[in-house]
mmCIF file of C-alpha atoms and ligand atoms in Angstrom:
data_model
loop_
_atom_site.group_PDB
_atom_site.id
_atom_site.type_symbol
_atom_site.label_atom_id
_atom_site.label_comp_id
_atom_site.label_asym_id
_atom_site.label_seq_id
_atom_site.Cartn_x
_atom_site.Cartn_y
_atom_site.Cartn_z
ATOM 1 C CA MET A 1 8.499 -4.779 -14.963
ATOM 2 C CA ILE A 2 5.613 -6.914 -16.113
ATOM 3 C CA GLU A 3 7.006 -10.156 -17.227
ATOM 4 C CA GLU A 4 4.061 -12.525 -17.559
ATOM 5 C CA LEU A 5 0.404 -11.760 -18.434
ATOM 6 C CA VAL A 6 -2.862 -13.590 -17.960
ATOM 7 C CA ASP A 7 -5.637 -13.867 -20.553
ATOM 8 C CA PHE A 8 -8.038 -16.219 -18.801
ATOM 9 C CA HIS A 9 -10.812 -16.230 -21.531
ATOM 10 C CA CYS A 10 -9.927 -16.062 -25.183
ATOM 11 C CA HIS A 11 -11.167 -17.892 -28.200
ATOM 12 C CA LEU A 12 -7.928 -18.372 -29.958
ATOM 13 C CA ASP A 13 -9.421 -20.870 -32.448
ATOM 14 C CA LEU A 14 -11.593 -18.197 -33.868
ATOM 15 C CA TYR A 15 -8.595 -16.168 -35.189
ATOM 16 C CA THR A 16 -7.320 -16.846 -38.712
ATOM 17 C CA ASP A 17 -3.824 -17.206 -37.347
ATOM 18 C CA PHE A 18 -4.781 -19.576 -34.570
ATOM 19 C CA GLU A 19 -1.539 -21.528 -34.584
ATOM 20 C CA THR A 20 0.694 -18.481 -34.762
ATOM 21 C CA LEU A 21 -1.244 -16.942 -31.922
ATOM 22 C CA VAL A 22 -0.751 -20.169 -29.742
ATOM 23 C CA SER A 23 3.115 -19.912 -30.188
ATOM 24 C CA GLU A 24 2.974 -16.133 -29.694
ATOM 25 C CA CYS A 25 1.284 -16.544 -26.322
ATOM 26 C CA ASP A 26 3.731 -19.249 -25.300
ATOM 27 C CA GLN A 27 6.741 -17.208 -26.313
ATOM 28 C CA LYS A 28 5.510 -14.172 -24.642
ATOM 29 C CA LYS A 29 4.608 -16.061 -21.441
ATOM 30 C CA ILE A 30 1.029 -15.136 -21.638
ATOM 31 C CA HIS A 31 -0.944 -17.544 -19.406
ATOM 32 C CA THR A 32 -3.872 -18.018 -21.752
ATOM 33 C CA LEU A 33 -7.096 -20.006 -21.351
ATOM 34 C CA THR A 34 -8.331 -20.782 -24.843
ATOM 35 C CA VAL A 35 -12.014 -21.546 -24.538
ATOM 36 C CA THR A 36 -14.156 -23.503 -26.927
ATOM 37 C CA THR A 37 -17.663 -22.876 -28.058
ATOM 38 C CA THR A 38 -18.309 -26.512 -29.083
ATOM 39 C CA PRO A 39 -16.811 -29.860 -27.891
ATOM 40 C CA ARG A 40 -15.976 -30.585 -31.548
ATOM 41 C CA ALA A 41 -13.220 -28.015 -31.122
ATOM 42 C CA TRP A 42 -11.660 -29.846 -28.225
ATOM 43 C CA PRO A 43 -9.214 -32.206 -29.812
ATOM 44 C CA ARG A 44 -7.329 -29.744 -31.925
ATOM 45 C CA ASN A 45 -7.173 -27.081 -29.097
ATOM 46 C CA PHE A 46 -6.072 -29.729 -26.647
ATOM 47 C CA ASP A 47 -3.220 -30.963 -28.955
ATOM 48 C CA LEU A 48 -1.985 -27.503 -29.566
ATOM 49 C CA ALA A 49 -2.217 -26.245 -25.987
ATOM 50 C CA SER A 50 -0.606 -29.492 -24.603
ATOM 51 C CA ALA A 51 2.493 -28.739 -26.581
ATOM 52 C CA THR A 52 3.035 -25.408 -24.802
ATOM 53 C CA GLN A 53 4.033 -24.061 -21.361
ATOM 54 C CA HIS A 54 1.515 -21.277 -21.015
ATOM 55 C CA LEU A 55 -1.677 -22.409 -22.531
ATOM 56 C CA ARG A 56 -4.593 -24.026 -21.120
ATOM 57 C CA VAL A 57 -7.671 -25.276 -22.981
ATOM 58 C CA ALA A 58 -11.331 -25.298 -21.800
ATOM 59 C CA LEU A 59 -14.093 -27.738 -22.964
ATOM 60 C CA GLY A 60 -17.238 -25.863 -23.704
ATOM 61 C CA ILE A 61 -20.725 -25.516 -25.163
ATOM 62 C CA HIS A 62 -21.458 -21.847 -25.580
ATOM 63 C CA PRO A 63 -24.964 -20.821 -24.220
ATOM 64 C CA GLN A 64 -25.542 -18.786 -27.450
ATOM 65 C CA LEU A 65 -25.112 -22.025 -29.479
ATOM 66 C CA VAL A 66 -27.248 -24.281 -27.311
ATOM 67 C CA SER A 67 -30.296 -24.071 -29.492
ATOM 68 C CA GLU A 68 -28.365 -25.749 -32.399
ATOM 69 C CA ARG A 69 -25.833 -27.702 -30.421
ATOM 70 C CA ALA A 70 -27.602 -29.283 -27.412
ATOM 71 C CA ASN A 71 -27.077 -32.708 -28.884
ATOM 72 C CA GLU A 72 -23.267 -32.231 -28.548
ATOM 73 C CA LEU A 73 -23.612 -32.572 -24.790
ATOM 74 C CA SER A 74 -22.845 -36.261 -25.134
ATOM 75 C CA LEU A 75 -19.620 -35.454 -26.950
ATOM 76 C CA TRP A 76 -18.823 -32.926 -24.124
ATOM 77 C CA LYS A 77 -19.332 -35.646 -21.628
ATOM 78 C CA GLU A 78 -16.978 -37.894 -23.550
ATOM 79 C CA TYR A 79 -14.125 -35.419 -23.312
ATOM 80 C CA LEU A 80 -14.776 -34.342 -19.798
ATOM 81 C CA PRO A 81 -12.216 -36.759 -18.177
ATOM 82 C CA GLN A 82 -9.501 -35.091 -20.282
ATOM 83 C CA ALA A 83 -10.462 -31.571 -19.281
ATOM 84 C CA ARG A 84 -9.442 -29.602 -16.173
ATOM 85 C CA TYR A 85 -10.967 -26.349 -17.499
ATOM 86 C CA ILE A 86 -14.543 -26.048 -18.606
ATOM 87 C CA GLY A 87 -16.030 -23.327 -20.821
ATOM 88 C CA GLU A 88 -17.330 -21.420 -22.353
ATOM 89 C CA VAL A 89 -20.527 -22.370 -20.528
ATOM 90 C CA GLY A 90 -23.292 -20.604 -18.729
ATOM 91 C CA LEU A 91 -26.461 -18.744 -19.497
ATOM 92 C CA ASP A 92 -27.520 -15.852 -21.856
ATOM 93 C CA ALA A 93 -30.931 -14.326 -21.402
ATOM 94 C CA GLY A 94 -30.326 -11.465 -23.749
ATOM 95 C CA PRO A 95 -33.085 -10.788 -26.333
ATOM 96 C CA LYS A 96 -31.381 -12.831 -29.140
ATOM 97 C CA PHE A 97 -30.981 -16.000 -26.992
ATOM 98 C CA TYR A 98 -33.862 -15.794 -24.536
ATOM 99 C CA LYS A 99 -35.863 -18.320 -26.788
ATOM 100 C CA SER A 100 -33.403 -21.071 -25.810
ATOM 101 C CA PHE A 101 -33.209 -20.117 -22.135
ATOM 102 C CA ASP A 102 -34.990 -23.144 -20.756
ATOM 103 C CA LEU A 103 -32.809 -25.428 -22.862
ATOM 104 C CA GLN A 104 -29.738 -23.474 -21.791
ATOM 105 C CA LYS A 105 -30.599 -24.095 -18.084
ATOM 106 C CA GLN A 106 -31.026 -27.804 -18.640
ATOM 107 C CA ILE A 107 -27.605 -27.992 -20.370
ATOM 108 C CA PHE A 108 -25.837 -25.821 -17.840
ATOM 109 C CA GLU A 109 -27.435 -27.806 -14.928
ATOM 110 C CA GLU A 110 -26.194 -31.079 -16.419
ATOM 111 C CA ILE A 111 -22.677 -29.545 -16.975
ATOM 112 C CA LEU A 112 -22.527 -28.400 -13.374
ATOM 113 C CA ARG A 113 -23.713 -31.840 -12.115
ATOM 114 C CA GLN A 114 -21.034 -33.581 -14.240
ATOM 115 C CA CYS A 115 -18.361 -31.167 -12.944
ATOM 116 C CA ALA A 116 -19.410 -31.745 -9.345
ATOM 117 C CA THR A 117 -19.256 -35.492 -9.821
ATOM 118 C CA SER A 118 -15.803 -35.447 -11.549
ATOM 119 C CA GLY A 119 -14.342 -32.835 -9.141
ATOM 120 C CA GLY A 120 -11.300 -30.569 -9.586
ATOM 121 C CA LYS A 121 -12.726 -28.516 -12.560
ATOM 122 C CA ILE A 122 -12.212 -24.803 -13.119
ATOM 123 C CA LEU A 123 -15.089 -23.189 -15.013
ATOM 124 C CA THR A 124 -15.273 -20.015 -17.096
ATOM 125 C CA VAL A 125 -18.838 -18.882 -16.943
ATOM 126 C CA HIS A 126 -20.950 -16.575 -19.141
ATOM 127 C CA SER A 127 -23.853 -14.925 -17.337
ATOM 128 C CA VAL A 128 -25.437 -12.203 -19.643
ATOM 129 C CA ARG A 129 -28.630 -10.954 -18.143
ATOM 130 C CA ALA A 130 -28.742 -14.043 -16.017
ATOM 131 C CA VAL A 131 -26.607 -13.352 -12.979
ATOM 132 C CA PRO A 132 -28.981 -14.384 -10.200
ATOM 133 C CA THR A 133 -29.906 -17.679 -11.974
ATOM 134 C CA VAL A 134 -26.180 -18.475 -12.642
ATOM 135 C CA LEU A 135 -25.263 -17.758 -9.117
ATOM 136 C CA ASN A 136 -28.098 -19.863 -7.648
ATOM 137 C CA MET A 137 -27.031 -22.767 -9.966
ATOM 138 C CA ILE A 138 -23.374 -22.472 -8.845
ATOM 139 C CA GLU A 139 -24.512 -22.476 -5.148
ATOM 140 C CA THR A 140 -26.756 -25.485 -5.719
ATOM 141 C CA TYR A 141 -24.340 -27.670 -7.682
ATOM 142 C CA LEU A 142 -20.775 -26.588 -6.871
ATOM 143 C CA LEU A 143 -20.729 -24.980 -3.297
ATOM 144 C CA HIS A 144 -19.469 -27.961 -1.497
ATOM 145 C CA THR A 145 -17.262 -29.319 -4.162
ATOM 146 C CA ASP A 146 -13.584 -28.696 -5.107
ATOM 147 C CA CYS A 147 -14.548 -27.099 -8.448
ATOM 148 C CA LYS A 148 -13.884 -23.403 -8.929
ATOM 149 C CA VAL A 149 -15.723 -20.737 -10.925
ATOM 150 C CA VAL A 150 -14.398 -17.758 -12.858
ATOM 151 C CA LEU A 151 -17.165 -15.389 -13.880
ATOM 152 C CA HIS A 152 -16.158 -14.067 -17.217
ATOM 153 C CA TRP A 153 -17.289 -10.533 -18.381
ATOM 154 C CA PHE A 154 -19.385 -10.283 -15.238
ATOM 155 C CA THR A 155 -21.842 -7.301 -15.463
ATOM 156 C CA GLY A 156 -23.816 -7.854 -12.177
ATOM 157 C CA SER A 157 -24.280 -5.220 -9.605
ATOM 158 C CA PRO A 158 -21.740 -4.786 -6.666
ATOM 159 C CA LYS A 159 -24.234 -6.551 -4.414
ATOM 160 C CA GLU A 160 -24.335 -9.532 -6.821
ATOM 161 C CA GLY A 161 -20.665 -9.348 -6.994
ATOM 162 C CA LYS A 162 -20.484 -9.779 -3.188
ATOM 163 C CA THR A 163 -22.786 -12.857 -3.409
ATOM 164 C CA ALA A 164 -20.429 -14.326 -6.016
ATOM 165 C CA VAL A 165 -17.325 -13.529 -3.913
ATOM 166 C CA ASP A 166 -19.034 -15.405 -0.865
ATOM 167 C CA LEU A 167 -19.516 -18.351 -3.155
ATOM 168 C CA GLY A 168 -15.788 -18.304 -3.832
ATOM 169 C CA CYS A 169 -15.953 -17.058 -7.361
ATOM 170 C CA TYR A 170 -13.135 -15.242 -9.286
ATOM 171 C CA PHE A 171 -13.806 -12.630 -11.995
ATOM 172 C CA SER A 172 -12.022 -12.253 -15.311
ATOM 173 C CA VAL A 173 -12.228 -8.673 -16.432
ATOM 174 C CA ASN A 174 -11.815 -7.330 -19.976
ATOM 175 C CA SER A 175 -11.520 -3.695 -21.324
ATOM 176 C CA GLU A 176 -14.877 -3.799 -23.044
ATOM 177 C CA MET A 177 -16.741 -4.112 -19.671
ATOM 178 C CA LEU A 178 -14.701 -1.149 -18.270
ATOM 179 C CA LYS A 179 -16.003 1.157 -20.933
ATOM 180 C CA ASN A 180 -19.235 1.130 -18.936
ATOM 181 C CA HIS A 181 -18.598 3.240 -15.860
ATOM 182 C CA ARG A 182 -21.268 1.438 -13.915
ATOM 183 C CA HIS A 183 -18.886 -1.430 -13.685
ATOM 184 C CA HIS A 184 -16.088 0.624 -12.254
ATOM 185 C CA ASN A 185 -17.998 0.412 -8.812
ATOM 186 C CA LEU A 186 -18.107 -3.240 -9.113
ATOM 187 C CA ILE A 187 -14.304 -3.451 -9.747
ATOM 188 C CA LYS A 188 -13.683 -1.053 -6.768
ATOM 189 C CA GLU A 189 -15.642 -3.447 -4.583
ATOM 190 C CA LEU A 190 -14.240 -6.732 -5.732
ATOM 191 C CA PRO A 191 -11.294 -8.201 -3.509
ATOM 192 C CA VAL A 192 -8.068 -7.859 -5.553
ATOM 193 C CA ASN A 193 -7.264 -11.463 -4.837
ATOM 194 C CA ARG A 194 -10.277 -12.622 -6.927
ATOM 195 C CA ILE A 195 -9.367 -10.620 -10.056
ATOM 196 C CA LEU A 196 -8.035 -12.000 -13.286
ATOM 197 C CA THR A 197 -7.643 -10.449 -16.726
ATOM 198 C CA GLU A 198 -9.115 -11.573 -20.046
ATOM 199 C CA THR A 199 -9.758 -10.371 -23.538
ATOM 200 C CA ASP A 200 -12.644 -12.535 -24.814
ATOM 201 C CA GLY A 201 -10.949 -12.081 -28.100
ATOM 202 C CA PRO A 202 -11.963 -11.921 -30.930
ATOM 203 C CA PHE A 203 -15.347 -10.668 -29.605
ATOM 204 C CA THR A 204 -13.683 -7.452 -28.266
ATOM 205 C CA GLN A 205 -11.721 -4.895 -30.144
ATOM 206 C CA ILE A 206 -8.821 -2.588 -29.480
ATOM 207 C CA ASN A 207 -7.807 0.211 -31.949
ATOM 208 C CA GLY A 208 -10.340 -1.128 -34.450
ATOM 209 C CA ARG A 209 -8.996 -4.726 -34.646
ATOM 210 C CA PRO A 210 -9.855 -7.893 -32.646
ATOM 211 C CA SER A 211 -8.000 -7.894 -29.230
ATOM 212 C CA ARG A 212 -5.154 -10.280 -28.787
ATOM 213 C CA PRO A 213 -4.031 -11.833 -25.448
ATOM 214 C CA GLU A 214 -1.161 -9.360 -25.100
ATOM 215 C CA ASP A 215 -3.808 -6.565 -25.053
ATOM 216 C CA VAL A 216 -4.651 -7.498 -21.421
ATOM 217 C CA LYS A 217 -1.880 -4.994 -20.639
ATOM 218 C CA ALA A 218 -4.310 -2.139 -21.269
ATOM 219 C CA THR A 219 -6.866 -3.733 -19.070
ATOM 220 C CA LEU A 220 -4.303 -4.060 -16.287
ATOM 221 C CA LYS A 221 -3.644 -0.339 -16.528
ATOM 222 C CA GLU A 222 -7.394 0.483 -16.255
ATOM 223 C CA ILE A 223 -7.829 -1.873 -13.254
ATOM 224 C CA SER A 224 -4.912 -0.424 -11.474
ATOM 225 C CA ALA A 225 -6.181 3.060 -12.002
ATOM 226 C CA ILE A 226 -9.744 2.137 -10.815
ATOM 227 C CA LYS A 227 -8.431 0.387 -7.671
ATOM 228 C CA GLY A 228 -5.578 2.774 -7.006
ATOM 229 C CA PHE A 229 -2.931 0.000 -7.275
ATOM 230 C CA ASN A 230 0.551 0.214 -8.694
ATOM 231 C CA LEU A 231 0.649 -1.462 -12.051
ATOM 232 C CA ASP A 232 3.464 -3.891 -11.287
ATOM 233 C CA GLN A 233 1.884 -4.895 -7.969
ATOM 234 C CA LEU A 234 -1.414 -5.576 -9.594
ATOM 235 C CA SER A 235 0.194 -7.585 -12.352
ATOM 236 C CA SER A 236 2.035 -9.843 -9.860
ATOM 237 C CA GLN A 237 -1.204 -10.069 -7.805
ATOM 238 C CA ILE A 238 -3.039 -11.395 -10.797
ATOM 239 C CA LEU A 239 -0.362 -13.995 -11.386
ATOM 240 C CA CYS A 240 -0.678 -15.017 -7.747
ATOM 241 C CA ASN A 241 -4.428 -15.216 -8.170
ATOM 242 C CA LEU A 242 -4.013 -17.554 -11.106
ATOM 243 C CA LYS A 243 -1.718 -19.827 -9.128
ATOM 244 C CA GLU A 244 -4.080 -19.794 -6.231
ATOM 245 C CA LEU A 245 -7.015 -20.652 -8.507
ATOM 246 C CA GLU A 246 -5.093 -23.491 -10.017
ATOM 247 C CA SER A 247 -3.743 -24.879 -6.799
HETATM 248 MN MN1 MN B 1 -16.333 -15.842 -24.781
#
């Protein structure tokens, strides 16, 4: 019996029923990391999550918003002492966002420096078309610190996955990335003790509607099939991974 679920990357504040969803996750014991795309969203997310048992909130500046919101870095720094989880942060070198790539690198570098100095942070990191750069920066700024990194929606090769594992990274996997069979090889190779589940809702869909944290159940099934694991065992393994990550 699966009793508790993990959605380690979801944008709860982008749903129209944000507050309902917060209580739903808490009642259903879904350990949810609600990520923010701008530090302006921090106070409300922080207040709502703090009143629950199963939610965590992450302080972010989304790489896709950096071109308009780089000036919010000072606000991000202001909230940093309150935040244990950081995200969504990272790099996006896809065609739509490549123009801001240099600025994204500057912001991400400063975020990593700040995390290294503060210590004890857990980051959820975006790495679209930028895996080698992201991994290099993690190695440069975080390797000998007590910060931990979860690579969200990771689409690197199995070899890049191995590099990330050696750097101590975890991986939060969603059902959208498993639609691409190329990524099944990656999942096969990843050590099961580094895997978490996520939805990245509302940016992913299930049955024609935005995914909700509970939908990680479907992802658990897919991962267990790919790795040849029993579903209940995988589910408890992922809960253990979360505890280990947060220890
Ligand atoms: Mn996201």
